[in-house]
CSV table of C-alpha atoms in Angstrom, one decimal:
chain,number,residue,atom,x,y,z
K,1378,UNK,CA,22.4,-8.4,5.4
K,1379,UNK,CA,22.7,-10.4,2.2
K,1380,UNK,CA,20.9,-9.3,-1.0
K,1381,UNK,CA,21.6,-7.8,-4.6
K,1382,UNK,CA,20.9,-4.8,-7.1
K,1383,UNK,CA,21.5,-3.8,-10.5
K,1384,UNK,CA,24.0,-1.8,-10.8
K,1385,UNK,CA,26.1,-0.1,-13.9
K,1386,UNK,CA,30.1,0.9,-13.0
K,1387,UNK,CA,30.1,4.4,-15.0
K,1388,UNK,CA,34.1,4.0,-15.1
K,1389,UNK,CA,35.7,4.5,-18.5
K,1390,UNK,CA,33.1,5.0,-20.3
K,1391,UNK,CA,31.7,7.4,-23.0
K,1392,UNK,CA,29.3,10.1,-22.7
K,1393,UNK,CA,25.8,8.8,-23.6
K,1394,UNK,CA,26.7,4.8,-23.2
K,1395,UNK,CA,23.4,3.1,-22.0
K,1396,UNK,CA,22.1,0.7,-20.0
K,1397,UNK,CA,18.6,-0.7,-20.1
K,1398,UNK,CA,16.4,-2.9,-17.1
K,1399,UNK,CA,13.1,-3.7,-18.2
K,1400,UNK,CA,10.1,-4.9,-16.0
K,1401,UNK,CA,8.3,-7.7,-17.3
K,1402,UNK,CA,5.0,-6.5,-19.2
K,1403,UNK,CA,2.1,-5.3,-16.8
K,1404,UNK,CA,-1.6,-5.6,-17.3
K,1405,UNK,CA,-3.0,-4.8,-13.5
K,1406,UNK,CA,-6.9,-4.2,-13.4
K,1407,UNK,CA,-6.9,-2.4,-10.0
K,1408,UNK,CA,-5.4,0.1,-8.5
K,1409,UNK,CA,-1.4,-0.5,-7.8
K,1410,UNK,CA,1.4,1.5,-7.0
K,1411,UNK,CA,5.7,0.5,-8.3
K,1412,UNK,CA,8.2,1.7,-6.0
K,1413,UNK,CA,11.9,1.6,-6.1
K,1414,UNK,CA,14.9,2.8,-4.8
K,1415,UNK,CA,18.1,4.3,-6.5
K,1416,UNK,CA,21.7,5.1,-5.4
K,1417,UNK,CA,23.7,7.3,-7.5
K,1418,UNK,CA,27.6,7.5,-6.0
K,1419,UNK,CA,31.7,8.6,-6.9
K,1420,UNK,CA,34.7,9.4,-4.9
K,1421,UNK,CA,35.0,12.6,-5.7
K,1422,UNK,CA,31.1,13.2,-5.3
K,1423,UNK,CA,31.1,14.6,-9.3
K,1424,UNK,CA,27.6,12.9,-10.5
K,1425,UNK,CA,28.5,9.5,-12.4
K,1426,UNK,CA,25.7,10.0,-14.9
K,1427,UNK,CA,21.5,9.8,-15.1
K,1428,UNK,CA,19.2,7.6,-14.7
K,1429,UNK,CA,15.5,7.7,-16.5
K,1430,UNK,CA,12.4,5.8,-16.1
K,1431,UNK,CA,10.6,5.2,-19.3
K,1432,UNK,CA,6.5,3.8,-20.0
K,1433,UNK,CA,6.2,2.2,-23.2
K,1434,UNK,CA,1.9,1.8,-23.2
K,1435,UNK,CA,0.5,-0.8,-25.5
K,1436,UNK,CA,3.7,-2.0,-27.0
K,1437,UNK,CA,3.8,1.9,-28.5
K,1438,UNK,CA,7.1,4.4,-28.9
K,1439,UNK,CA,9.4,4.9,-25.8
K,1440,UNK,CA,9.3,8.5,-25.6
K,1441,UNK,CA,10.3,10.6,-23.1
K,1442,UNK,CA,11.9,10.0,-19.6
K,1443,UNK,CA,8.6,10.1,-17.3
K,1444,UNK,CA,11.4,10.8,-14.4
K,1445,UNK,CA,14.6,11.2,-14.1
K,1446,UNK,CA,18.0,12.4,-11.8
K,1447,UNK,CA,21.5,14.0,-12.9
K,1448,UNK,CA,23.8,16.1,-11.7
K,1449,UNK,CA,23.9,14.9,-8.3
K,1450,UNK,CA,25.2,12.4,-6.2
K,1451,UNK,CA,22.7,10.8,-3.5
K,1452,UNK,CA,23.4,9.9,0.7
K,1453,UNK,CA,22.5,6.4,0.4
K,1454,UNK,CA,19.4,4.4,-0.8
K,1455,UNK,CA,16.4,6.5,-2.3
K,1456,UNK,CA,13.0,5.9,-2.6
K,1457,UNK,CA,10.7,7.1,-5.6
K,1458,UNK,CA,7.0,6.2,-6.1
K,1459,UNK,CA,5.0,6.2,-10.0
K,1460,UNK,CA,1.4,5.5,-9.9
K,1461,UNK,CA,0.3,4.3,-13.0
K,1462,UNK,CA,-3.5,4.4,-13.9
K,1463,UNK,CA,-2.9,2.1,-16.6
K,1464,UNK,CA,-5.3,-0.5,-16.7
K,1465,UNK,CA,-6.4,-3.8,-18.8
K,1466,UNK,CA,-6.9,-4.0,-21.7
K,1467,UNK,CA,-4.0,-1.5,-21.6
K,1468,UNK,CA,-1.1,-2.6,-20.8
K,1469,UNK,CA,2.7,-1.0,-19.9
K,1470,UNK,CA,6.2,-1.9,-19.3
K,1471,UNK,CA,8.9,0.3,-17.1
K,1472,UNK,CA,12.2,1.0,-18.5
K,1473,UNK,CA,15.0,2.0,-16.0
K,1474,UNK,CA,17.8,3.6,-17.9
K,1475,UNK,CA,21.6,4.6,-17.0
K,1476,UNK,CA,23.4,7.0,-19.4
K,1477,UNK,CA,27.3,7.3,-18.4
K,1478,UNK,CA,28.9,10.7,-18.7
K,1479,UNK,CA,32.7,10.4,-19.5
K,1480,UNK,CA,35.3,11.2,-16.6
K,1481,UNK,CA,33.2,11.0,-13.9
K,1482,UNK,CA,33.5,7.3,-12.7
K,1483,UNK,CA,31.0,6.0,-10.1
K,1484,UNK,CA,28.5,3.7,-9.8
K,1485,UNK,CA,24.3,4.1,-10.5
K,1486,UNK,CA,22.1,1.4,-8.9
K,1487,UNK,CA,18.8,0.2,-8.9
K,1488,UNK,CA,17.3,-1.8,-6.0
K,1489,UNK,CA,13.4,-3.5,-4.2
K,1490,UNK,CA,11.6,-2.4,-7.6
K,1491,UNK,CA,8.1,-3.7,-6.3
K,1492,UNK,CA,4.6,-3.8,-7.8
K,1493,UNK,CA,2.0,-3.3,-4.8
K,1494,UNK,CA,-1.8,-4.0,-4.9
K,1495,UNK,CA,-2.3,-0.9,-3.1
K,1496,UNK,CA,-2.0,2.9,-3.7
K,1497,UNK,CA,1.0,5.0,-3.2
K,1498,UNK,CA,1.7,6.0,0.1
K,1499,UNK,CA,2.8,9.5,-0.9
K,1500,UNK,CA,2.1,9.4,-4.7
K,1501,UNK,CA,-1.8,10.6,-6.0
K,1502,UNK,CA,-3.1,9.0,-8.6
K,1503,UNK,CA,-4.9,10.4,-11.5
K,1504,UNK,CA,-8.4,9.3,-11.9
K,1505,UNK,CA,-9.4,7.7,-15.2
K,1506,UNK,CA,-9.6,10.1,-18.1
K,1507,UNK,CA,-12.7,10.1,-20.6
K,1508,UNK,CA,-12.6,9.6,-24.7
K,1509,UNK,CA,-13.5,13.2,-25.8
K,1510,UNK,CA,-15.3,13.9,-29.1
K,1511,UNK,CA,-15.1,17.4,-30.8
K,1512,UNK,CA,-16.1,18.8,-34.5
K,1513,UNK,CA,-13.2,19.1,-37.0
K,1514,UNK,CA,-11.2,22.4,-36.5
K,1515,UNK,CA,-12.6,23.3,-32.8
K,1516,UNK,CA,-10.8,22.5,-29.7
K,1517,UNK,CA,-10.9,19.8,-27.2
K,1518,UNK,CA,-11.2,20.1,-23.7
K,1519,UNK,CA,-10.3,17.4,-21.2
K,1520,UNK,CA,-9.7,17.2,-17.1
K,1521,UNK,CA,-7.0,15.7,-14.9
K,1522,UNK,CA,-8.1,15.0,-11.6
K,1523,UNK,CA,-5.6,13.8,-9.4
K,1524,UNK,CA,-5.9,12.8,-5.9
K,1525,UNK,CA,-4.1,13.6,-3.1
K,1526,UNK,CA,-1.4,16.5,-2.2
K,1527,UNK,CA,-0.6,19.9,-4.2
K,1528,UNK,CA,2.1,21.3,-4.2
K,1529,UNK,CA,3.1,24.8,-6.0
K,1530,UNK,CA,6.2,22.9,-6.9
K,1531,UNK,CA,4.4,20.1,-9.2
K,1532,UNK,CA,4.4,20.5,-12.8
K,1533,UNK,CA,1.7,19.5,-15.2
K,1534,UNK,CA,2.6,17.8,-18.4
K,1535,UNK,CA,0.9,16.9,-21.4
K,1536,UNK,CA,2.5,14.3,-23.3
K,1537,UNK,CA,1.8,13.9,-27.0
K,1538,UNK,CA,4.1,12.2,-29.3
K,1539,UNK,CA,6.6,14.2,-26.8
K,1540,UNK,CA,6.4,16.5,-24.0
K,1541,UNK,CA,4.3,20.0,-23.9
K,1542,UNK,CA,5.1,21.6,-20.6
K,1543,UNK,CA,1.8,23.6,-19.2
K,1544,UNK,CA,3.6,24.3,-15.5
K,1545,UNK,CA,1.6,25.0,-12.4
K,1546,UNK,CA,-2.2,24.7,-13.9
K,1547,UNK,CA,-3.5,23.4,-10.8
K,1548,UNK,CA,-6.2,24.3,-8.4
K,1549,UNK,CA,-7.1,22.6,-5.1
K,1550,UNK,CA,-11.1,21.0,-4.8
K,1551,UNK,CA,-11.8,19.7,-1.4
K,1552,UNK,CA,-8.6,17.3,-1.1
K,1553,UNK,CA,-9.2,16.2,-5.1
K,1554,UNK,CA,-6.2,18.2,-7.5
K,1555,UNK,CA,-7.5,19.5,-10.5
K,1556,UNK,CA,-6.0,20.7,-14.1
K,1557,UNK,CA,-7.3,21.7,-16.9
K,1558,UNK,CA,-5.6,22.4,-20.2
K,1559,UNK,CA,-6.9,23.2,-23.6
K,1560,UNK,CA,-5.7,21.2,-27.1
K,1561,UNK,CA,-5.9,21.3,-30.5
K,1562,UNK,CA,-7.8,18.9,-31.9
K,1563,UNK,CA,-5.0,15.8,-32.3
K,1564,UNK,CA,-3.5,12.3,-31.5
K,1565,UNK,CA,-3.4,10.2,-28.3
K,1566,UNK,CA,-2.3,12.4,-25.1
K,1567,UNK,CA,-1.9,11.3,-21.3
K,1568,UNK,CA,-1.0,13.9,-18.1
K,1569,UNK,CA,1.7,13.7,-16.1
K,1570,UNK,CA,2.4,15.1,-12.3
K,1571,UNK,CA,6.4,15.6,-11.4
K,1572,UNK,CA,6.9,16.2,-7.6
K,1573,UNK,CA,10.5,15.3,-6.9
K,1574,UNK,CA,10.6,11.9,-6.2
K,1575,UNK,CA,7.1,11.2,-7.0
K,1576,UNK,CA,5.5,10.7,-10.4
K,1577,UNK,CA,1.7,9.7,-11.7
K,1578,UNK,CA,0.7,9.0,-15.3
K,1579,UNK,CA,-2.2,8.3,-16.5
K,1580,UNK,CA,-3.5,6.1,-19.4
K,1581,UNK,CA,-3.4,7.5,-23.0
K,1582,UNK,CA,-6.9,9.4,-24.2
K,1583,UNK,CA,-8.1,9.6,-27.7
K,1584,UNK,CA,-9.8,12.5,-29.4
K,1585,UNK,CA,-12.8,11.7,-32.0
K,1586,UNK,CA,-14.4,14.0,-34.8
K,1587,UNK,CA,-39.4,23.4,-22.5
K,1588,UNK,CA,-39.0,19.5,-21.8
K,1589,UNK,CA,-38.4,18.9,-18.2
K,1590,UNK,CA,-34.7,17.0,-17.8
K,1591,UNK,CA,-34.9,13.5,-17.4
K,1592,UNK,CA,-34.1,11.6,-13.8
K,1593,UNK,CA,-33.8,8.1,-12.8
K,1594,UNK,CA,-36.8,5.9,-11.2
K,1595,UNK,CA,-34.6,3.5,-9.9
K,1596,UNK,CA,-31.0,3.5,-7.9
K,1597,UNK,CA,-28.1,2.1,-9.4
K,1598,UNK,CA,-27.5,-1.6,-9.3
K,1599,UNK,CA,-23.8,-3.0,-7.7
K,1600,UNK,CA,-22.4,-5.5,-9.7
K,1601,UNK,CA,-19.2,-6.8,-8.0
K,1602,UNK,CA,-17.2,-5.1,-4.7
K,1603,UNK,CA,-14.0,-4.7,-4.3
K,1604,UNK,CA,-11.6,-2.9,-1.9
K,1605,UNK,CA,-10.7,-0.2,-4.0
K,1606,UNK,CA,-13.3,-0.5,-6.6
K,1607,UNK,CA,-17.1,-1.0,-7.4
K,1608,UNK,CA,-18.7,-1.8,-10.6
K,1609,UNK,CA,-22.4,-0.6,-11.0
K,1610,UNK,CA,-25.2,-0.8,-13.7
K,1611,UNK,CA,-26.3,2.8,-14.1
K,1612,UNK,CA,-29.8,1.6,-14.3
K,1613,UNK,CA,-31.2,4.6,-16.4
K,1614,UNK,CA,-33.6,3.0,-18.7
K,1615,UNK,CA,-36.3,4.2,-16.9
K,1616,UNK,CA,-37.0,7.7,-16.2
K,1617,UNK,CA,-38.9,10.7,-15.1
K,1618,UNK,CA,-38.8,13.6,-17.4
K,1619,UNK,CA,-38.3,14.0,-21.0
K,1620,UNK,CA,-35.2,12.6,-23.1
K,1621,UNK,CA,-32.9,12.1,-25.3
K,1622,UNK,CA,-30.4,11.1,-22.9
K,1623,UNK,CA,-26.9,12.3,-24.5
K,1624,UNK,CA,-24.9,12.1,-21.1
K,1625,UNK,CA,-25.3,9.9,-18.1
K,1626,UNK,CA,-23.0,10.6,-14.9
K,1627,UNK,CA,-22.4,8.9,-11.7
K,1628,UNK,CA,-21.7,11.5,-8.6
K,1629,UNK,CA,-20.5,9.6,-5.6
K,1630,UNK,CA,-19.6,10.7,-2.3
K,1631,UNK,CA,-18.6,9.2,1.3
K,1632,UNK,CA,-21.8,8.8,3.5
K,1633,UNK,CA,-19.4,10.8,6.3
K,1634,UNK,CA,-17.8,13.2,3.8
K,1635,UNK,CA,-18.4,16.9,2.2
K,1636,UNK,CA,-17.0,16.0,-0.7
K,1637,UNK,CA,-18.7,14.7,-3.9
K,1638,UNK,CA,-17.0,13.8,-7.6
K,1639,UNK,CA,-19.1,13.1,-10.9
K,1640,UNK,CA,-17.9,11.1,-13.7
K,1641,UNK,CA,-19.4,10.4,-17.2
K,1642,UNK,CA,-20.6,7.3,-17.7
K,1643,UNK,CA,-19.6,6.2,-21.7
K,1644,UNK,CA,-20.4,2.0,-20.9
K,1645,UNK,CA,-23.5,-0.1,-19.7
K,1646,UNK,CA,-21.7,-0.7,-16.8
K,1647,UNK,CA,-19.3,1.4,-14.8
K,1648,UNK,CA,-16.0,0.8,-12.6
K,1649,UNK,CA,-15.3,3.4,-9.7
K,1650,UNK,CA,-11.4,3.5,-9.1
K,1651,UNK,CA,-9.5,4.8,-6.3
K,1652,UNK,CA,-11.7,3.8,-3.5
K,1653,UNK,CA,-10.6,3.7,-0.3
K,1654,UNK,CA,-11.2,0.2,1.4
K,1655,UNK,CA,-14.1,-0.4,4.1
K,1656,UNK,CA,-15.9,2.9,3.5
K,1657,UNK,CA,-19.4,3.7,3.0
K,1658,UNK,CA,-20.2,5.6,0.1
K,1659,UNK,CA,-23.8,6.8,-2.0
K,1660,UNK,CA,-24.0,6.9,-5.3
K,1661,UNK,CA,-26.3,8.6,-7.2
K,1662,UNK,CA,-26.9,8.9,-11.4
K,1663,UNK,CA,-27.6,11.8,-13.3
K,1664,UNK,CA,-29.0,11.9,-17.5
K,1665,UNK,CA,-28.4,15.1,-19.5
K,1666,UNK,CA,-30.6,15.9,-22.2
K,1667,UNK,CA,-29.6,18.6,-25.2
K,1668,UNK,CA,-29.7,22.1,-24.6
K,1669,UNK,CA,-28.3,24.6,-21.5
K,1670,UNK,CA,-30.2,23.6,-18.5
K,1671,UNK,CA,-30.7,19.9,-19.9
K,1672,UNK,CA,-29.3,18.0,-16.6
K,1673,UNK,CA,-31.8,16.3,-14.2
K,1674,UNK,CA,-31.5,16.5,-10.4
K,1675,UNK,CA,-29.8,13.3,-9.1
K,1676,UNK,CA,-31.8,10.0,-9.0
K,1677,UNK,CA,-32.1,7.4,-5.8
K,1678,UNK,CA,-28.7,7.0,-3.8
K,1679,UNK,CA,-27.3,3.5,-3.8
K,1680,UNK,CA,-25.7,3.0,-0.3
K,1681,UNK,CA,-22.8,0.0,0.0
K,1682,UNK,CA,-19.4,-0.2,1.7
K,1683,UNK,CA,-16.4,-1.6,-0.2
K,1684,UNK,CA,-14.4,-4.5,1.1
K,1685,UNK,CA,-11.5,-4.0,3.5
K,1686,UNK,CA,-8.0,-4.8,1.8
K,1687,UNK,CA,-5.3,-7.1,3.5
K,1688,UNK,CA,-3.5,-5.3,6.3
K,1689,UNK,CA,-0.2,-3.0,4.7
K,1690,UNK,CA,2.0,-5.0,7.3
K,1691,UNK,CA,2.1,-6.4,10.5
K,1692,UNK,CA,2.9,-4.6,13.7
K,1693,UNK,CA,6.1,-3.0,13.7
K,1694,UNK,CA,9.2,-2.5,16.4
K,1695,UNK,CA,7.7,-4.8,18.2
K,1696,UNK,CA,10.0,-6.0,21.8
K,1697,UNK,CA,9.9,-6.6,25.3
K,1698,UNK,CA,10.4,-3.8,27.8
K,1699,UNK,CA,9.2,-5.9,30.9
K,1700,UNK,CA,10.8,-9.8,31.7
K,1701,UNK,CA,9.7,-11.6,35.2
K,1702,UNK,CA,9.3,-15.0,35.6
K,1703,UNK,CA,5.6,-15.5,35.1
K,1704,UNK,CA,4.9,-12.5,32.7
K,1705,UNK,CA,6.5,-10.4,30.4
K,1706,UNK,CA,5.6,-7.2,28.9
K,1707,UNK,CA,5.6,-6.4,24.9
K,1708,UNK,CA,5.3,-3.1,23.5
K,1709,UNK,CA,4.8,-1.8,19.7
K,1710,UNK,CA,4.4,0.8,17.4
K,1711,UNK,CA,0.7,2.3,17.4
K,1712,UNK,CA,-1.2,2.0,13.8
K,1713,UNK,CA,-4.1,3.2,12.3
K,1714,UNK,CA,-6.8,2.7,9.7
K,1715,UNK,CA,-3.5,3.4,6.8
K,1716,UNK,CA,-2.0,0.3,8.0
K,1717,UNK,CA,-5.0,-1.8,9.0
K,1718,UNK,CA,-7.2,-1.0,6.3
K,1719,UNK,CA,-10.0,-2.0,7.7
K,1720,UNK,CA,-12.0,-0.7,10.2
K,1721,UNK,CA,-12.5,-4.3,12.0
K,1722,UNK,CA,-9.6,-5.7,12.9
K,1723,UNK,CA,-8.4,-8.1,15.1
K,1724,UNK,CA,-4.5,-8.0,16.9
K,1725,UNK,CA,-3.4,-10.9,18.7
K,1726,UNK,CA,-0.7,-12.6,20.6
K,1727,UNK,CA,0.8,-16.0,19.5
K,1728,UNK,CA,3.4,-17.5,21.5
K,1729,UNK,CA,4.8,-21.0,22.4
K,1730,UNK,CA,7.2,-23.1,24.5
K,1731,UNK,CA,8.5,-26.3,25.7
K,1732,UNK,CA,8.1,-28.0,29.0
K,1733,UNK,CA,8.9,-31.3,29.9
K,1734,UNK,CA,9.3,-32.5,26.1
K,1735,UNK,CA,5.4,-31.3,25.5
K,1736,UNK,CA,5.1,-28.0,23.1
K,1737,UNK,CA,2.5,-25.8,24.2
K,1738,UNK,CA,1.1,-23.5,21.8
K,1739,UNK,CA,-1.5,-20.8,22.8
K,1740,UNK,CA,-3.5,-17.4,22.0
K,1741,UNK,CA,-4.5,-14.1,23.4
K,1742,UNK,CA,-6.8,-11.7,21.8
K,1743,UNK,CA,-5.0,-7.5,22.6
K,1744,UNK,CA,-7.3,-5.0,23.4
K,1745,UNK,CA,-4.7,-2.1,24.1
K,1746,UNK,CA,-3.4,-0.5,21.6
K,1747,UNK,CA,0.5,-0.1,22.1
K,1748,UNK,CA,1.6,-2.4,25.0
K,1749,UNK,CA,0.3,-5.8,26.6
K,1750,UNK,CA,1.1,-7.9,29.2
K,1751,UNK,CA,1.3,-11.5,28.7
K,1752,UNK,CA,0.6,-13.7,32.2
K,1753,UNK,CA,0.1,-17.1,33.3
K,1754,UNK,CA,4.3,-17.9,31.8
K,1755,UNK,CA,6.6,-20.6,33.8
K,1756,UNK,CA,9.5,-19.3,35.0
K,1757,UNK,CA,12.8,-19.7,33.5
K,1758,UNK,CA,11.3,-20.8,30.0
K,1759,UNK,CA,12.5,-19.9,26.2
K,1760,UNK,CA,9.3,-18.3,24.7
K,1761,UNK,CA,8.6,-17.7,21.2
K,1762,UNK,CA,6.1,-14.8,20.2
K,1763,UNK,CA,5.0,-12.8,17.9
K,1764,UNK,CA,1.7,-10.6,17.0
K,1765,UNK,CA,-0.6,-10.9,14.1
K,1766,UNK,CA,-2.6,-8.0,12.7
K,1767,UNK,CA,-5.9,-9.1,11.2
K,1768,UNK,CA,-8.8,-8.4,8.9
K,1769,UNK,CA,-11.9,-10.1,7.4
K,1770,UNK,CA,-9.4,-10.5,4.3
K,1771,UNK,CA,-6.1,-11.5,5.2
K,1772,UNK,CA,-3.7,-11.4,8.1
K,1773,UNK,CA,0.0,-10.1,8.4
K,1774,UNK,CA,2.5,-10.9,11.3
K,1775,UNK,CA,5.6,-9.4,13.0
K,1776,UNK,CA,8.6,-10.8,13.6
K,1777,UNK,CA,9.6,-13.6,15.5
K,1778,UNK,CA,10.6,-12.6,18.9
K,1779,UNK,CA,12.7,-15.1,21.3
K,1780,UNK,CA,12.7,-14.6,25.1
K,1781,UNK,CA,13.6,-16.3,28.5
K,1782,UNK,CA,11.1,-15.5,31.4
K,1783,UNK,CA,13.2,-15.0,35.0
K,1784,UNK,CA,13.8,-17.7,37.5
K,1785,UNK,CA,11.7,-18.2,40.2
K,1786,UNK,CA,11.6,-20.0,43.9
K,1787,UNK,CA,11.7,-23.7,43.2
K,1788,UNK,CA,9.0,-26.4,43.8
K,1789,UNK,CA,9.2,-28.5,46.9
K,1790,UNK,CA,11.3,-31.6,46.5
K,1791,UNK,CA,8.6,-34.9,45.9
K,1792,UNK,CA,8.6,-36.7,49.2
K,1793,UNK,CA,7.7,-39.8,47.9
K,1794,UNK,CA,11.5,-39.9,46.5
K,1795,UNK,CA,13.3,-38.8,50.0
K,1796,UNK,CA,15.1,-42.3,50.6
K,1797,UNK,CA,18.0,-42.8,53.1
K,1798,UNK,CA,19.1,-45.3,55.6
K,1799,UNK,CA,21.4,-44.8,59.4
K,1800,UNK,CA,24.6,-46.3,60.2
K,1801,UNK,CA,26.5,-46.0,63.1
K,1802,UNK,CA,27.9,-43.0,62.6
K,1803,UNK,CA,25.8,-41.6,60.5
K,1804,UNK,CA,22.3,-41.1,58.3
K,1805,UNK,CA,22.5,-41.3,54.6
K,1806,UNK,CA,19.6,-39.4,52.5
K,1807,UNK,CA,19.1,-39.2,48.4
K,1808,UNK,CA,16.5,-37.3,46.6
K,1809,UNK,CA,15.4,-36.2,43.4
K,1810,UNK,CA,15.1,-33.0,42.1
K,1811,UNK,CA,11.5,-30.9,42.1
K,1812,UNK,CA,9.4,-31.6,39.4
K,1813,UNK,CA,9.5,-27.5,38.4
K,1814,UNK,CA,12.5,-26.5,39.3
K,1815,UNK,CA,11.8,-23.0,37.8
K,1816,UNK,CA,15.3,-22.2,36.9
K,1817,UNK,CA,18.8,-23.7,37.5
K,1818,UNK,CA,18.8,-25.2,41.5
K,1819,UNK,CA,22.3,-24.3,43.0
K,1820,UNK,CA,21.8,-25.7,46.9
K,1821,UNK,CA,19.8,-28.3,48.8
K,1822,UNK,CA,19.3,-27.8,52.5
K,1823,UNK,CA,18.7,-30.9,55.1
């Protein structure tokens, strides 16, 4: 099929030559993923060069290669995800860059680099990382919290002004990924994950030089809903127990699940990331006064649902396995709440033809969940078709499928148009054709 990529012809050139793509400047405020694919290639299957991806955050330095590939040569196009929790007011721009090594001609290639308004399919994402505040000469303490997959192969990295390499620091919580690493007190840091193909970055951190423990009266109050997102008002003004209050945390949790994260609240009101959409979830606040001891049991659970999210596409290998001349049979490939996600959805079939110079144009609601047959077709007739997947916020469609329904036994011929006269020697008789002929007639009887 027709299309095009970037691409940089490492031929005669010098070791170290480059070659720079940059993505326009992003400032997403939800959770997003960027995919691309890459090809590096040469006749003599020697690698042609490298290719890094660079994140320049807040118009800052360019640093270090966030990812990269040398020293090999690839079997066709391949995929690699980043997930990004950079979000507004921060703001970010990718760099893709080819370096050229000399006598080893071939060709690097970038190709479909796409920002998605959904997570990674593969990818985790880190969740956002907290401002922390320490005396002068002590250390500083912070927590990555990825989630998703862990694999003893991933590597940890904690970037400042460079990269400091802290290698397989993970543990596994529930399905969450967690990694902690100890600094000295510094400058601006963010974590990174490397697994292969797959790399997550999160935004830049800053460092900064008997009472009974307090609990909140009230639940907290939802603000705004989104698919992967829900901003709440901690609502901890009033209180049982004694203060100061020094911390206030949300802990959230599915209403089905047996997991449970909490996160320090630092703002009047709060954004929870990473959500998954149409899902129930509680959340609760809990207030920290000083001393060991000084946190509160959990106050009154807010229960809500987040939205659902527009379907990740429309139903796929989608074709005909059954043809006859008043119904044909479609089949597709089965999906789930990853591709609907939502967990009410609706998947119909849309279809149309033309008979006698009037287009028809018509419905069916699909209950099954792979196959359907459609009934009620004329014979012999060109049908278009296709099936559209869904939800209370948006809908997504498959291809366009073109079919021909079999023939079938002709109408009879109109009698009111049997016309014919005798001679002497014989009878002479005309008619005209049935009005549904359902397919091509090839022989009239008398």
């Amino acid at each position: 099929p027709a299309g095009s990529f970037m691409m940089v012809n490492s031929s005669g050139r010098a070791s170290g030559q480059k070659a720079h793509l940059l993505l326009p400047t992003l400032k997403e405020n939800d959770t997003h993923c960027i995919d691309f694919h890459y090809y590096l290639s040469s006749r003599d299957r020697s690698s042609p060069g490298s290719l890094n991806v660079y994140v320049k955050v807040n118009g800052g330095p360019q640093g270090n290669p966030i990812w990269n590939v040398s020293g090999v040569v690839t079997e066709g196009w391949v995929k690699a995800e980043l997930a990004i929790s950079t979000f507004w007011p921060h703001f970010y721009q990718v760099i893709f860059e080819s370096v050229s090594l000399k006598g080893h001609p071939g060709y690097i290639a970038v190709d479909e680099v796409r920002v998605l308004a959904h997570p990674c399919r593969k990818a985790p994402h880190f969740l956002r990382l907290q401002n922390v505040e320490v005396n002068v000469g002590q250390n500083a303490t912070f927590q990555c919290i990825a989630g998703g997959k862990w694999s003893q192969h991933d590597k940890l990295w904690l970037q400042v002004k460079g990269d400091q390499e802290f290698g397989n620091t993970g543990f596994v919580v529930f399905w969450r990924n967690c990694a902690c690493v100890t600094v000295d007190f510094g400058d601006s840091l963010a974590a990174q994950i490397h697994s292969g193909n797959l790399i997550f970055l999160t935004e830049f951190l800053d460092f900064f030089l008997s009472p009974e423990p307090p609990t909140p009266i009230a639940p907290p109050e939802l603000l705004a809903v989104g698919a992967t997102y829900l901003w709440i008002k901690p609502n901890a003004n009033s209180i049982i127990g004694d203060g100061p209050i020094i911390l206030k945390e949300v802990e959230y949790r599915t209403t089905t699940g047996n997991w449970a994260e909490t996160h320090i609240v630092d703002s009047p009101n709060y954004k929870l990331w990473h959500l998954d959409p149409d899902v129930e979830y509680e959340i609760r606040v809990l207030l920290t006064r000083p001393g060991e001891g000084g946190t509160g049991p959990p106050g009154p659970p807010l229960t809500t649902r987040t939205k659902c999210a527009d379907p990740v596409h429309g139903p796929q290998n989608v074709e005909v396995v059954d043809i006859r001349s008043r119904q044909l049979t479609l089949q597709w490939e089965p999906f789930g709440y990853a591709v609907t996600r939502c967990h009410s959805y609706n998947l119909t079939v849309q279809y149309q033809y033309v008979f006698n110079q009037q287009k028809f144009e018509a419905e069916e609601l699909i209950q099954t969940s792979s196959h359907y047959t459609l009934r009620g077709l004329r014979p012999f007739m060109t049908i278009r078709l296709r099936l559209a997947l869904s939800n209370p916020e948006g809908k997504m469609e498959s291809e366009e499928l073109v079919v021909q329904t079999e023939e079938d036994v002709p109408g009879p011929v109109p009698l009111e148009s049997i016309q014919g006269g005798p001679f002497e020697e014989k009878i002479y008789v005309q008619w005209k054709p049935p009005n549904e002929t359902n397919g091509i007639i090839t022989l009239y009887e008398v």
